[in-house]
PDB file of C-alpha atoms in Angstrom:
ATOM      1  CA  MET A   1       2.731  10.694  21.232  1.00 39.00           C
ATOM      2  CA  GLU A   2       0.640   9.989  24.161  1.00 39.00           C
ATOM      3  CA  SER A   3       2.201  10.959  28.037  1.00 39.00           C
ATOM      4  CA  THR A   4       1.402   8.183  29.919  1.00 37.00           C
ATOM      5  CA  GLY A   5      -0.382   4.776  30.023  1.00 39.00           C
ATOM      6  CA  VAL A   6      -1.575   2.838  27.369  1.00 35.00           C
ATOM      7  CA  SER A   7      -2.452   5.354  25.139  1.00 38.00           C
ATOM      8  CA  MET A   8       1.280   6.129  24.951  1.00 36.00           C
ATOM      9  CA  MET A   9       2.434   2.432  24.383  1.00 34.00           C
ATOM     10  CA  ALA A  10      -0.458   1.827  21.069  1.00 37.00           C
ATOM     11  CA  ASN A  11       0.243   5.399  19.532  1.00 40.00           C
ATOM     12  CA  VAL A  12       4.027   5.330  19.820  1.00 36.00           C
ATOM     13  CA  ALA A  13       4.321   1.712  18.528  1.00 38.00           C
ATOM     14  CA  ARG A  14       1.220   2.727  16.032  1.00 36.00           C
ATOM     15  CA  ASN A  15       3.300   5.523  14.698  1.00 39.00           C
ATOM     16  CA  ARG A  16       6.765   3.503  14.538  1.00 34.00           C
ATOM     17  CA  MET A  17       5.173   0.687  13.505  1.00 35.00           C
ATOM     18  CA  GLY A  18       2.951   1.946  10.646  1.00 37.00           C
ATOM     19  CA  ALA A  19       0.126   0.593   8.827  1.00 34.00           C
ATOM     20  CA  MET A  20       1.102  -2.978   7.535  1.00 34.00           C
ATOM     21  CA  LEU A  21      -0.746  -2.800   4.081  1.00 34.00           C
ATOM     22  CA  VAL A  22      -1.895  -6.752   3.966  1.00 32.00           C
ATOM     23  CA  CYS A  23      -1.594  -6.285   0.223  1.00 35.00           C
ATOM     24  CA  GLY A  24       1.494  -4.325  -0.025  1.00 35.00           C
ATOM     25  CA  ALA A  25       2.636  -0.846   0.361  1.00 33.00           C
ATOM     26  CA  GLY A  26       2.413  -0.963   2.595  1.00 35.00           C
ATOM     27  CA  MET A  27       2.423  -1.402  -1.093  1.00 35.00           C
ATOM     28  CA  ILE A  28      -0.367  -0.528  -2.874  1.00 33.00           C
ATOM     29  CA  ALA A  29       1.023  -0.962  -5.096  1.00 31.00           C
ATOM     30  CA  ILE A  30      -0.371   1.199  -7.251  1.00 30.00           C
ATOM     31  CA  GLY A  31       0.299   4.279  -9.489  1.00 32.00           C
ATOM     32  CA  ALA A  32      -1.291   6.657  -6.858  1.00 31.00           C
ATOM     33  CA  GLY A  33      -2.037   4.868  -4.415  1.00 32.00           C
ATOM     34  CA  GLU A  34       1.007   3.729  -3.534  1.00 32.00           C
ATOM     35  CA  ALA A  35       1.417   7.095  -3.616  1.00 31.00           C
ATOM     36  CA  TRP A  36      -1.038   7.452  -1.198  1.00 30.00           C
ATOM     37  CA  GLY A  37       0.289   5.112   1.066  1.00 32.00           C
ATOM     38  CA  GLN A  38       3.766   6.053   1.750  1.00 35.00           C
ATOM     39  CA  GLN A  39       3.382   9.899   1.901  1.00 36.00           C
ATOM     40  CA  ALA A  40       5.227  11.128   5.162  1.00 35.00           C
ATOM     41  CA  ALA A  41       4.558  13.773   7.800  1.00 38.00           C
ATOM     42  CA  ASN A  42       7.018  14.900  10.371  1.00 37.00           C
ATOM     43  CA  GLU A  43       3.993  14.092  13.250  1.00 39.00           C
ATOM     44  CA  GLY A  44       5.923  16.256  15.651  1.00 39.00           C
ATOM     45  CA  SER A  45       8.575  14.340  16.685  1.00 44.00           C
ATOM     46  CA  GLU A  46      12.094  15.966  16.911  1.00 50.00           C
ATOM     47  CA  PRO A  47      14.553  14.815  14.006  1.00 55.00           C
ATOM     48  CA  GLY A  48      16.456  12.048  14.487  1.00 69.00           C
ATOM     49  CA  PHE A  49      17.662   8.505  12.589  1.00 85.00           C
ATOM     50  CA  ASP A  50      15.654   5.387  12.265  1.00 92.00           C
ATOM     51  CA  TRP A  51      15.342   2.688   9.582  1.00 95.00           C
ATOM     52  CA  SER A  52      12.715  -0.105   9.592  1.00 96.00           C
ATOM     53  CA  PHE A  53      12.247  -2.871   7.538  1.00 98.00           C
ATOM     54  CA  SER A  54       9.014  -5.113   6.741  1.00 98.00           C
ATOM     55  CA  ALA A  55       8.106  -8.028   4.889  1.00 98.00           C
ATOM     56  CA  HIS A  56       4.921  -9.973   4.532  1.00 98.00           C
ATOM     57  CA  THR A  57       3.061 -12.718   2.727  1.00 98.00           C
ATOM     58  CA  ARG A  58      -0.784 -13.037   1.108  1.00 98.00           C
ATOM     59  CA  TYR A  59      -2.938 -15.552  -0.231  1.00 98.00           C
ATOM     60  CA  ASP A  60      -5.698 -14.636  -2.083  1.00 98.00           C
ATOM     61  CA  PHE A  61      -7.974 -17.837  -2.042  1.00 97.00           C
ATOM     62  CA  ARG A  62      -9.468 -18.947  -5.456  1.00 94.00           C
ATOM     63  CA  SER A  63     -12.912 -16.915  -6.499  1.00 92.00           C
ATOM     64  CA  ASP A  64     -14.578 -17.213  -9.812  1.00 89.00           C
ATOM     65  CA  LEU A  65     -14.681 -14.644 -12.408  1.00 86.00           C
ATOM     66  CA  GLU A  66     -17.322 -13.284 -13.615  1.00 80.00           C
ATOM     67  CA  GLY A  67     -18.927 -14.189 -17.633  1.00 67.00           C
ATOM     68  CA  THR A  68     -16.762 -17.007 -17.467  1.00 61.00           C
ATOM     69  CA  ASN A  69     -17.502 -20.922 -17.735  1.00 66.00           C
ATOM     70  CA  ASN A  70     -16.075 -22.114 -14.566  1.00 68.00           C
ATOM     71  CA  GLY A  71     -13.186 -19.429 -14.668  1.00 81.00           C
ATOM     72  CA  GLU A  72     -11.435 -18.671 -11.633  1.00 88.00           C
ATOM     73  CA  TYR A  73      -7.990 -17.348 -10.429  1.00 91.00           C
ATOM     74  CA  ALA A  74      -5.850 -17.112  -6.842  1.00 95.00           C
ATOM     75  CA  VAL A  75      -2.748 -14.935  -6.364  1.00 97.00           C
ATOM     76  CA  TRP A  76       0.306 -14.940  -4.045  1.00 97.00           C
ATOM     77  CA  ARG A  77       1.740 -11.364  -3.072  1.00 98.00           C
ATOM     78  CA  SER A  78       5.149 -11.668  -1.162  1.00 98.00           C
ATOM     79  CA  GLY A  79       7.249  -8.266  -0.513  1.00 98.00           C
ATOM     80  CA  PHE A  80       8.844  -6.100   1.352  1.00 98.00           C
ATOM     81  CA  ASP A  81       9.388  -2.598   2.289  1.00 98.00           C
ATOM     82  CA  THR A  82      11.921  -0.914   3.754  1.00 98.00           C
ATOM     83  CA  SER A  83      12.999   3.221   4.637  1.00 97.00           C
ATOM     84  CA  LEU A  84      16.409   4.919   6.434  1.00 97.00           C
ATOM     85  CA  ARG A  85      15.160   8.714   7.648  1.00 96.00           C
ATOM     86  CA  PHE A  86      17.975  11.011   8.919  1.00 95.00           C
ATOM     87  CA  PRO A  87      18.370  14.401   9.681  1.00 95.00           C
ATOM     88  CA  ILE A  88      19.423  16.697   7.076  1.00 94.00           C
ATOM     89  CA  ALA A  89      19.022  20.304   9.439  1.00 93.00           C
ATOM     90  CA  ASP A  90      17.467  21.135  13.026  1.00 91.00           C
ATOM     91  CA  THR A  91      14.188  20.463  12.082  1.00 92.00           C
ATOM     92  CA  ALA A  92      14.195  18.676   9.142  1.00 95.00           C
ATOM     93  CA  ARG A  93      14.794  14.989   7.740  1.00 96.00           C
ATOM     94  CA  LEU A  94      14.790  13.256   4.792  1.00 97.00           C
ATOM     95  CA  LYS A  95      13.034   9.830   4.265  1.00 97.00           C
ATOM     96  CA  LEU A  96      14.338   7.232   1.224  1.00 98.00           C
ATOM     97  CA  GLY A  97      12.487   4.692   0.730  1.00 98.00           C
ATOM     98  CA  LEU A  98      12.374   1.225  -1.021  1.00 98.00           C
ATOM     99  CA  GLY A  99       9.358  -1.442  -1.775  1.00 98.00           C
ATOM    100  CA  TYR A 100       8.904  -4.520  -3.257  1.00 98.00           C
ATOM    101  CA  GLU A 101       6.263  -6.957  -4.207  1.00 98.00           C
ATOM    102  CA  TYR A 102       5.974 -10.098  -6.580  1.00 98.00           C
ATOM    103  CA  ASN A 103       2.189 -11.158  -7.613  1.00 98.00           C
ATOM    104  CA  ASN A 104       1.784 -14.961  -8.664  1.00 96.00           C
ATOM    105  CA  TYR A 105      -1.688 -15.585 -10.420  1.00 94.00           C
ATOM    106  CA  ASP A 106      -3.110 -18.751 -11.151  1.00 92.00           C
ATOM    107  CA  PHE A 107      -6.089 -18.917 -13.265  1.00 88.00           C
ATOM    108  CA  ASP A 108      -8.028 -21.662 -14.542  1.00 83.00           C
ATOM    109  CA  GLN A 109     -10.211 -21.412 -17.721  1.00 72.00           C
ATOM    110  CA  PRO A 110      -9.903 -17.638 -17.897  1.00 63.00           C
ATOM    111  CA  ASN A 111     -11.628 -17.290 -21.097  1.00 64.00           C
ATOM    112  CA  SER A 112     -12.971 -13.795 -20.360  1.00 58.00           C
ATOM    113  CA  PHE A 113      -9.022 -12.641 -20.858  1.00 60.00           C
ATOM    114  CA  LEU A 114      -8.905 -15.276 -24.062  1.00 56.00           C
ATOM    115  CA  ALA A 115     -10.149 -16.878 -26.882  1.00 48.00           C
ATOM    116  CA  THR A 116      -8.286 -19.694 -25.435  1.00 48.00           C
ATOM    117  CA  PRO A 117      -9.373 -20.730 -22.279  1.00 51.00           C
ATOM    118  CA  ALA A 118      -6.264 -23.205 -21.314  1.00 49.00           C
ATOM    119  CA  ALA A 119      -4.153 -20.188 -21.875  1.00 63.00           C
ATOM    120  CA  GLU A 120      -2.517 -17.770 -18.427  1.00 74.00           C
ATOM    121  CA  PRO A 121      -3.297 -14.184 -19.927  1.00 81.00           C
ATOM    122  CA  PHE A 122      -0.845 -13.765 -17.272  1.00 86.00           C
ATOM    123  CA  SER A 123       1.652 -15.199 -13.881  1.00 89.00           C
ATOM    124  CA  ASP A 124       4.656 -13.053 -12.608  1.00 94.00           C
ATOM    125  CA  ILE A 125       4.716  -9.170 -12.186  1.00 96.00           C
ATOM    126  CA  HIS A 126       6.916  -7.331 -10.350  1.00 97.00           C
ATOM    127  CA  ILE A 127       6.099  -4.110  -8.715  1.00 98.00           C
ATOM    128  CA  LEU A 128       9.029  -1.998  -7.678  1.00 98.00           C
ATOM    129  CA  ASN A 129       9.044   1.271  -5.915  1.00 98.00           C
ATOM    130  CA  LEU A 130      11.767   3.912  -4.610  1.00 98.00           C
ATOM    131  CA  SER A 131      10.634   7.032  -2.791  1.00 98.00           C
ATOM    132  CA  ALA A 132      12.745  10.682  -1.491  1.00 98.00           C
ATOM    133  CA  VAL A 133      10.773  12.617   1.147  1.00 98.00           C
ATOM    134  CA  GLY A 134      11.995  15.698   2.640  1.00 97.00           C
ATOM    135  CA  GLU A 135      10.072  16.474   5.852  1.00 96.00           C
ATOM    136  CA  PHE A 136      10.044  19.655   7.446  1.00 96.00           C
ATOM    137  CA  GLN A 137       8.424  20.618  11.228  1.00 95.00           C
ATOM    138  CA  VAL A 138       7.722  24.414  11.489  1.00 96.00           C
ATOM    139  CA  ASP A 139       6.705  24.694  15.331  1.00 94.00           C
ATOM    140  CA  GLU A 140       5.100  22.285  17.658  1.00 94.00           C
ATOM    141  CA  GLU A 141       2.118  22.414  15.492  1.00 96.00           C
ATOM    142  CA  TRP A 142       2.756  22.573  11.615  1.00 97.00           C
ATOM    143  CA  SER A 143       4.822  20.670   9.763  1.00 97.00           C
ATOM    144  CA  TRP A 144       5.056  19.967   5.871  1.00 98.00           C
ATOM    145  CA  TYR A 145       6.381  17.363   3.433  1.00 98.00           C
ATOM    146  CA  ALA A 146       7.372  17.284  -0.128  1.00 98.00           C
ATOM    147  CA  GLY A 147       9.013  14.751  -2.255  1.00 98.00           C
ATOM    148  CA  GLY A 148       8.854  12.250  -5.624  1.00 97.00           C
ATOM    149  CA  GLY A 149       8.934   8.642  -6.530  1.00 98.00           C
ATOM    150  CA  VAL A 150       9.262   6.407  -9.166  1.00 98.00           C
ATOM    151  CA  ARG A 151       7.849   3.058  -9.796  1.00 98.00           C
ATOM    152  CA  MET A 152       7.832   0.196 -12.228  1.00 97.00           C
ATOM    153  CA  ALA A 153       5.578  -2.273 -12.363  1.00 97.00           C
ATOM    154  CA  GLY A 154       5.216  -5.234 -15.230  1.00 94.00           C
ATOM    155  CA  GLU A 155       5.775  -8.971 -16.126  1.00 92.00           C
ATOM    156  CA  SER A 156       8.652 -11.078 -16.525  1.00 88.00           C
ATOM    157  CA  GLY A 157      10.079  -9.938 -19.423  1.00 85.00           C
ATOM    158  CA  ALA A 158       8.286  -6.446 -20.460  1.00 87.00           C
ATOM    159  CA  ASP A 159      10.206  -3.490 -21.217  1.00 87.00           C
ATOM    160  CA  THR A 160      11.642  -1.505 -18.379  1.00 89.00           C
ATOM    161  CA  GLY A 161      10.725   1.985 -19.838  1.00 90.00           C
ATOM    162  CA  ASP A 162       7.793   0.959 -20.956  1.00 90.00           C
ATOM    163  CA  MET A 163       6.606   0.052 -17.163  1.00 93.00           C
ATOM    164  CA  THR A 164       7.935   3.221 -15.369  1.00 96.00           C
ATOM    165  CA  THR A 165       6.194   5.842 -13.876  1.00 97.00           C
ATOM    166  CA  PHE A 166       7.450   9.092 -12.242  1.00 98.00           C
ATOM    167  CA  SER A 167       5.107  10.822  -8.872  1.00 97.00           C
ATOM    168  CA  GLY A 168       5.468  13.804  -6.689  1.00 98.00           C
ATOM    169  CA  ARG A 169       3.511  14.550  -3.985  1.00 97.00           C
ATOM    170  CA  GLY A 170       3.557  17.478  -0.718  1.00 98.00           C
ATOM    171  CA  GLY A 171       1.295  18.815   1.903  1.00 97.00           C
ATOM    172  CA  VAL A 172       1.360  20.220   5.185  1.00 98.00           C
ATOM    173  CA  GLY A 173       0.918  18.602   8.762  1.00 98.00           C
ATOM    174  CA  TYR A 174      -1.071  19.954  11.665  1.00 98.00           C
ATOM    175  CA  ARG A 175      -1.331  18.724  15.340  1.00 97.00           C
ATOM    176  CA  PHE A 176      -3.979  19.194  16.990  1.00 97.00           C
ATOM    177  CA  SER A 177      -3.812  18.213  20.372  1.00 96.00           C
ATOM    178  CA  ASP A 178      -1.659  15.240  21.795  1.00 94.00           C
ATOM    179  CA  SER A 179      -3.967  12.675  20.566  1.00 96.00           C
ATOM    180  CA  LEU A 180      -5.195  13.981  16.927  1.00 97.00           C
ATOM    181  CA  GLU A 181      -2.302  14.941  14.044  1.00 97.00           C
ATOM    182  CA  MET A 182      -3.632  14.979  10.559  1.00 97.00           C
ATOM    183  CA  THR A 183      -1.348  16.078   7.127  1.00 97.00           C
ATOM    184  CA  PHE A 184      -3.537  17.576   4.000  1.00 97.00           C
ATOM    185  CA  GLY A 185      -1.621  17.233   0.501  1.00 97.00           C
ATOM    186  CA  ALA A 186      -1.886  15.831  -3.061  1.00 96.00           C
ATOM    187  CA  VAL A 187      -0.110  13.439  -5.208  1.00 96.00           C
ATOM    188  CA  VAL A 188       0.568  13.811  -9.549  1.00 97.00           C
ATOM    189  CA  SER A 189       1.397  10.418 -10.925  1.00 96.00           C
ATOM    190  CA  THR A 190       1.960   9.858 -14.543  1.00 96.00           C
ATOM    191  CA  GLN A 191       0.214   6.671 -15.326  1.00 93.00           C
ATOM    192  CA  ILE A 192       0.757   3.342 -17.672  1.00 92.00           C
ATOM    193  CA  GLU A 193      -0.843   4.899 -21.009  1.00 89.00           C
ATOM    194  CA  ASP A 194      -3.017   6.662 -19.314  1.00 88.00           C
ATOM    195  CA  ASP A 195      -3.652  10.213 -18.233  1.00 89.00           C
ATOM    196  CA  VAL A 196      -1.374  12.263 -15.294  1.00 94.00           C
ATOM    197  CA  LEU A 197      -3.349  11.643 -12.315  1.00 93.00           C
ATOM    198  CA  ILE A 198      -3.974  13.992  -9.437  1.00 94.00           C
ATOM    199  CA  LEU A 199      -5.300  12.197  -6.222  1.00 92.00           C
ATOM    200  CA  PRO A 200      -5.777  14.336  -2.531  1.00 93.00           C
ATOM    201  CA  ALA A 201      -3.663  12.622  -0.056  1.00 94.00           C
ATOM    202  CA  ILE A 202      -5.316  12.906   3.965  1.00 94.00           C
ATOM    203  CA  THR A 203      -3.984  11.207   6.580  1.00 96.00           C
ATOM    204  CA  ALA A 204      -5.321  11.556  10.016  1.00 97.00           C
ATOM    205  CA  MET A 205      -3.680   9.807  13.659  1.00 97.00           C
ATOM    206  CA  TRP A 206      -6.306  10.105  16.282  1.00 97.00           C
ATOM    207  CA  ASN A 207      -6.317   8.324  20.047  1.00 97.00           C
ATOM    208  CA  ILE A 208      -9.562   8.128  21.032  1.00 97.00           C
ATOM    209  CA  ASN A 209      -9.288   7.215  24.639  1.00 95.00           C
ATOM    210  CA  GLU A 210      -6.597   4.952  26.379  1.00 93.00           C
ATOM    211  CA  ARG A 211      -7.772   1.846  24.256  1.00 96.00           C
ATOM    212  CA  TRP A 212      -8.947   2.916  20.902  1.00 98.00           C
ATOM    213  CA  ASP A 213      -7.191   4.287  17.885  1.00 97.00           C
ATOM    214  CA  LEU A 214      -8.320   5.650  14.165  1.00 98.00           C
ATOM    215  CA  ARG A 215      -5.838   5.298  11.405  1.00 97.00           C
ATOM    216  CA  VAL A 216      -6.530   6.899   8.159  1.00 96.00           C
ATOM    217  CA  THR A 217      -3.929   6.998   5.292  1.00 91.00           C
ATOM    218  CA  GLY A 218      -4.672   7.534   2.058  1.00 82.00           C
ATOM    219  CA  PRO A 219      -7.201   4.736   0.577  1.00 91.00           C
ATOM    220  CA  GLY A 220      -7.063   3.160   3.573  1.00 95.00           C
ATOM    221  CA  ALA A 221      -8.223   3.025   6.995  1.00 97.00           C
ATOM    222  CA  GLU A 222      -8.043   1.135  10.604  1.00 98.00           C
ATOM    223  CA  LEU A 223     -10.198   1.241  14.266  1.00 98.00           C
ATOM    224  CA  SER A 224      -8.270  -0.899  16.882  1.00 98.00           C
ATOM    225  CA  TYR A 225      -8.189  -1.701  19.918  1.00 98.00           C
ATOM    226  CA  ALA A 226      -5.504  -2.268  22.594  1.00 97.00           C
ATOM    227  CA  ILE A 227      -5.778  -5.578  24.459  1.00 97.00           C
ATOM    228  CA  ASP A 228      -3.015  -4.807  26.185  1.00 95.00           C
ATOM    229  CA  ASP A 229       0.356  -2.872  25.857  1.00 92.00           C
ATOM    230  CA  GLU A 230       1.785  -5.331  23.281  1.00 95.00           C
ATOM    231  CA  THR A 231      -1.241  -6.413  21.622  1.00 97.00           C
ATOM    232  CA  TRP A 232      -3.607  -4.844  19.149  1.00 98.00           C
ATOM    233  CA  ILE A 233      -6.785  -5.602  17.293  1.00 98.00           C
ATOM    234  CA  GLY A 234      -8.088  -4.084  14.422  1.00 98.00           C
ATOM    235  CA  LEU A 235     -11.062  -3.663  11.699  1.00 98.00           C
ATOM    236  CA  ALA A 236      -9.601  -2.102   8.166  1.00 98.00           C
ATOM    237  CA  GLY A 237     -10.157  -1.916   4.824  1.00 98.00           C
ATOM    238  CA  ARG A 238      -9.128   0.013   1.974  1.00 96.00           C
ATOM    239  CA  TRP A 239      -8.640   0.339  -2.132  1.00 95.00           C
ATOM    240  CA  GLU A 240      -6.087  -1.519  -3.837  1.00 96.00           C
ATOM    241  CA  ASN A 241      -4.816  -0.761  -7.570  1.00 94.00           C
ATOM    242  CA  ARG A 242      -2.333  -2.047  -9.557  1.00 95.00           C
ATOM    243  CA  ARG A 243      -1.684  -1.363 -12.892  1.00 94.00           C
ATOM    244  CA  PHE A 244       1.341  -2.773 -14.833  1.00 94.00           C
ATOM    245  CA  ARG A 245       2.494  -3.376 -18.348  1.00 92.00           C
ATOM    246  CA  LEU A 246       2.646  -7.512 -19.851  1.00 89.00           C
ATOM    247  CA  GLU A 247       4.975  -8.615 -21.729  1.00 85.00           C
ATOM    248  CA  ASP A 248       4.331  -9.532 -25.479  1.00 71.00           C
ATOM    249  CA  ASP A 249       2.363 -12.509 -24.810  1.00 60.00           C
ATOM    250  CA  VAL A 250      -0.920 -13.972 -25.459  1.00 56.00           C
ATOM    251  CA  LEU A 251      -2.996 -11.414 -24.826  1.00 58.00           C
ATOM    252  CA  GLY A 252      -1.009  -9.144 -26.964  1.00 60.00           C
ATOM    253  CA  LEU A 253       1.826  -6.558 -27.930  1.00 57.00           C
ATOM    254  CA  GLY A 254       2.839  -5.155 -24.618  1.00 64.00           C
ATOM    255  CA  SER A 255      -0.950  -5.323 -22.853  1.00 84.00           C
ATOM    256  CA  VAL A 256      -1.570  -3.681 -19.725  1.00 90.00           C
ATOM    257  CA  ILE A 257      -3.827  -4.106 -16.911  1.00 91.00           C
ATOM    258  CA  GLU A 258      -5.596  -2.692 -14.153  1.00 94.00           C
ATOM    259  CA  GLU A 259      -6.577  -4.893 -11.051  1.00 95.00           C
ATOM    260  CA  THR A 260      -8.672  -3.001  -8.298  1.00 96.00           C
ATOM    261  CA  ALA A 261     -10.108  -4.415  -5.543  1.00 97.00           C
ATOM    262  CA  ILE A 262     -10.934  -3.592  -1.649  1.00 98.00           C
ATOM    263  CA  PRO A 263     -10.052  -6.090   1.046  1.00 98.00           C
ATOM    264  CA  VAL A 264     -12.125  -5.819   4.487  1.00 98.00           C
ATOM    265  CA  TYR A 265     -10.197  -7.246   7.599  1.00 98.00           C
ATOM    266  CA  LEU A 266      -9.366  -8.116  10.760  1.00 98.00           C
ATOM    267  CA  HIS A 267      -5.543  -7.099  12.041  1.00 97.00           C
ATOM    268  CA  LEU A 268      -3.542  -8.572  14.484  1.00 98.00           C
ATOM    269  CA  ARG A 269      -0.400  -6.680  15.819  1.00 98.00           C
ATOM    270  CA  ARG A 270       1.561  -7.732  18.797  1.00 97.00           C
ATOM    271  CA  ALA A 271       5.060  -6.213  19.892  1.00 96.00           C
ATOM    272  CA  ALA A 272       7.752  -8.939  20.125  1.00 95.00           C
ATOM    273  CA  GLY A 273      10.385  -6.519  21.772  1.00 92.00           C
ATOM    274  CA  ASN A 274      13.753  -4.981  20.585  1.00 91.00           C
ATOM    275  CA  GLY A 275      11.815  -2.629  17.751  1.00 93.00           C
ATOM    276  CA  LEU A 276      10.244  -5.789  16.298  1.00 96.00           C
ATOM    277  CA  SER A 277       5.890  -6.338  15.863  1.00 97.00           C
ATOM    278  CA  LEU A 278       4.398  -9.710  14.314  1.00 98.00           C
ATOM    279  CA  ASP A 279       1.194  -8.956  11.642  1.00 98.00           C
ATOM    280  CA  LEU A 280      -1.975 -11.631  11.257  1.00 98.00           C
ATOM    281  CA  SER A 281      -4.822 -10.546   8.919  1.00 98.00           C
ATOM    282  CA  ALA A 282      -7.732 -12.099   7.361  1.00 98.00           C
ATOM    283  CA  GLY A 283     -10.787 -10.702   5.941  1.00 98.00           C
ATOM    284  CA  ALA A 284     -12.647 -10.727   2.608  1.00 98.00           C
ATOM    285  CA  ILE A 285     -11.904  -8.875  -0.810  1.00 97.00           C
ATOM    286  CA  VAL A 286     -14.712  -7.253  -2.604  1.00 96.00           C
ATOM    287  CA  GLY A 287     -15.221  -5.078  -5.320  1.00 92.00           C
ATOM    288  CA  ARG A 288     -12.133  -6.725  -7.841  1.00 93.00           C
ATOM    289  CA  GLU A 289     -11.866  -5.975 -11.471  1.00 93.00           C
ATOM    290  CA  PHE A 290      -9.920  -6.591 -14.064  1.00 91.00           C
ATOM    291  CA  ASP A 291      -9.559  -3.149 -16.832  1.00 90.00           C
ATOM    292  CA  ILE A 292      -7.264  -5.045 -19.682  1.00 86.00           C
ATOM    293  CA  GLU A 293      -6.134  -2.078 -22.611  1.00 84.00           C
ATOM    294  CA  ASP A 294      -3.936  -2.638 -25.700  1.00 78.00           C
ATOM    295  CA  ARG A 295      -0.434  -1.334 -25.474  1.00 73.00           C
ATOM    296  CA  ASP A 296      -1.737   2.166 -26.246  1.00 71.00           C
ATOM    297  CA  GLY A 297      -4.285   2.504 -23.121  1.00 65.00           C
ATOM    298  CA  ARG A 298      -7.094   1.885 -25.584  1.00 69.00           C
ATOM    299  CA  ASN A 299      -9.819  -0.330 -26.461  1.00 69.00           C
ATOM    300  CA  GLY A 300     -10.315  -1.724 -22.977  1.00 73.00           C
ATOM    301  CA  THR A 301     -12.584  -4.450 -21.575  1.00 82.00           C
ATOM    302  CA  THR A 302     -13.502  -5.210 -18.132  1.00 87.00           C
ATOM    303  CA  VAL A 303     -13.557  -8.819 -16.210  1.00 86.00           C
ATOM    304  CA  ASP A 304     -15.291  -8.486 -12.892  1.00 90.00           C
ATOM    305  CA  GLY A 305     -14.047 -10.954  -9.685  1.00 90.00           C
ATOM    306  CA  ASP A 306     -16.028 -12.267  -7.288  1.00 92.00           C
ATOM    307  CA  ALA A 307     -15.847 -12.005  -3.569  1.00 94.00           C
ATOM    308  CA  GLY A 308     -13.335 -14.143  -2.042  1.00 95.00           C
ATOM    309  CA  PHE A 309     -11.318 -14.310   1.303  1.00 97.00           C
ATOM    310  CA  PHE A 310      -7.395 -13.689   2.135  1.00 98.00           C
ATOM    311  CA  ALA A 311      -5.050 -14.609   4.787  1.00 98.00           C
ATOM    312  CA  SER A 312      -1.857 -12.368   5.430  1.00 98.00           C
ATOM    313  CA  VAL A 313       1.317 -13.173   7.715  1.00 98.00           C
ATOM    314  CA  GLY A 314       3.680 -10.013   8.084  1.00 98.00           C
ATOM    315  CA  PHE A 315       6.583  -8.812  10.068  1.00 98.00           C
ATOM    316  CA  ARG A 316       8.211  -5.398  11.038  1.00 97.00           C
ATOM    317  CA  TYR A 317      11.784  -4.300  12.459  1.00 96.00           C
ATOM    318  CA  ASP A 318      11.965  -1.064  13.488  1.00 94.00           C
ATOM    319  CA  PHE A 319      16.059   0.227  14.617  1.00 88.00           C
TER     320      PHE A 319
END
């Protein structure tokens, strides 16, 4: 976006590499949050063909479950995101997206969830996201986008139809200057055994100066500093939400779990050349909470988790 110097390198690399979500988004892997995190904007560029692939793995270190007798849990989260963008008209492109995240929960004495402390309330959770978004450039300043997606989130063995939701999104983008672009839109999403959710979708990319950038992507934000033309360090945070269906197991017949958390972290990104970038992140997770509902989304109870730490590694390749 920028014309010269480090600011061009930082901004172009940031726009192309995106903001890797250390859990997922890429995958915030979220009914509404996923749509938030993956909304599209043309960003003032000429339509063209590009393909990107990113992968990540993250470990949430063991932390306490409040209200339990020494109850603890830890989580491994691994996944990938890929997108293909191609022209469909002189000033329009279509973006197709595919994302997957595997979450492995390891509980120890989770008697807030169960009457039997030795039992595991759930373990292997799979989240799959499919999306299609049209991006349209009106002029040098204005653009707009519209699209939708399908999401499946559930435990191994859960019924596919019971863990599928649908979303739609749309909005407009405006380029205020060479250093500031924003989009304003909304996301409408169905939820597993809950009401339709409507959320604002706002993004911003601000090249503050030759070294500093601020990026806002829906439920998250990152302030980054360009150490040199190939290395960036940032302070970031975002809201995460995962709502998923369980199989017919110890929690009941197809119970619904909603997990929310707020990671705050340091993010190091290194451009390795030829479209490849590497990401390292580490920080704390606060505001952790599990909402447990029956298969109809009723009779909910809440289990809070103590703050904990996490570390993540990932890469992205742009073709």
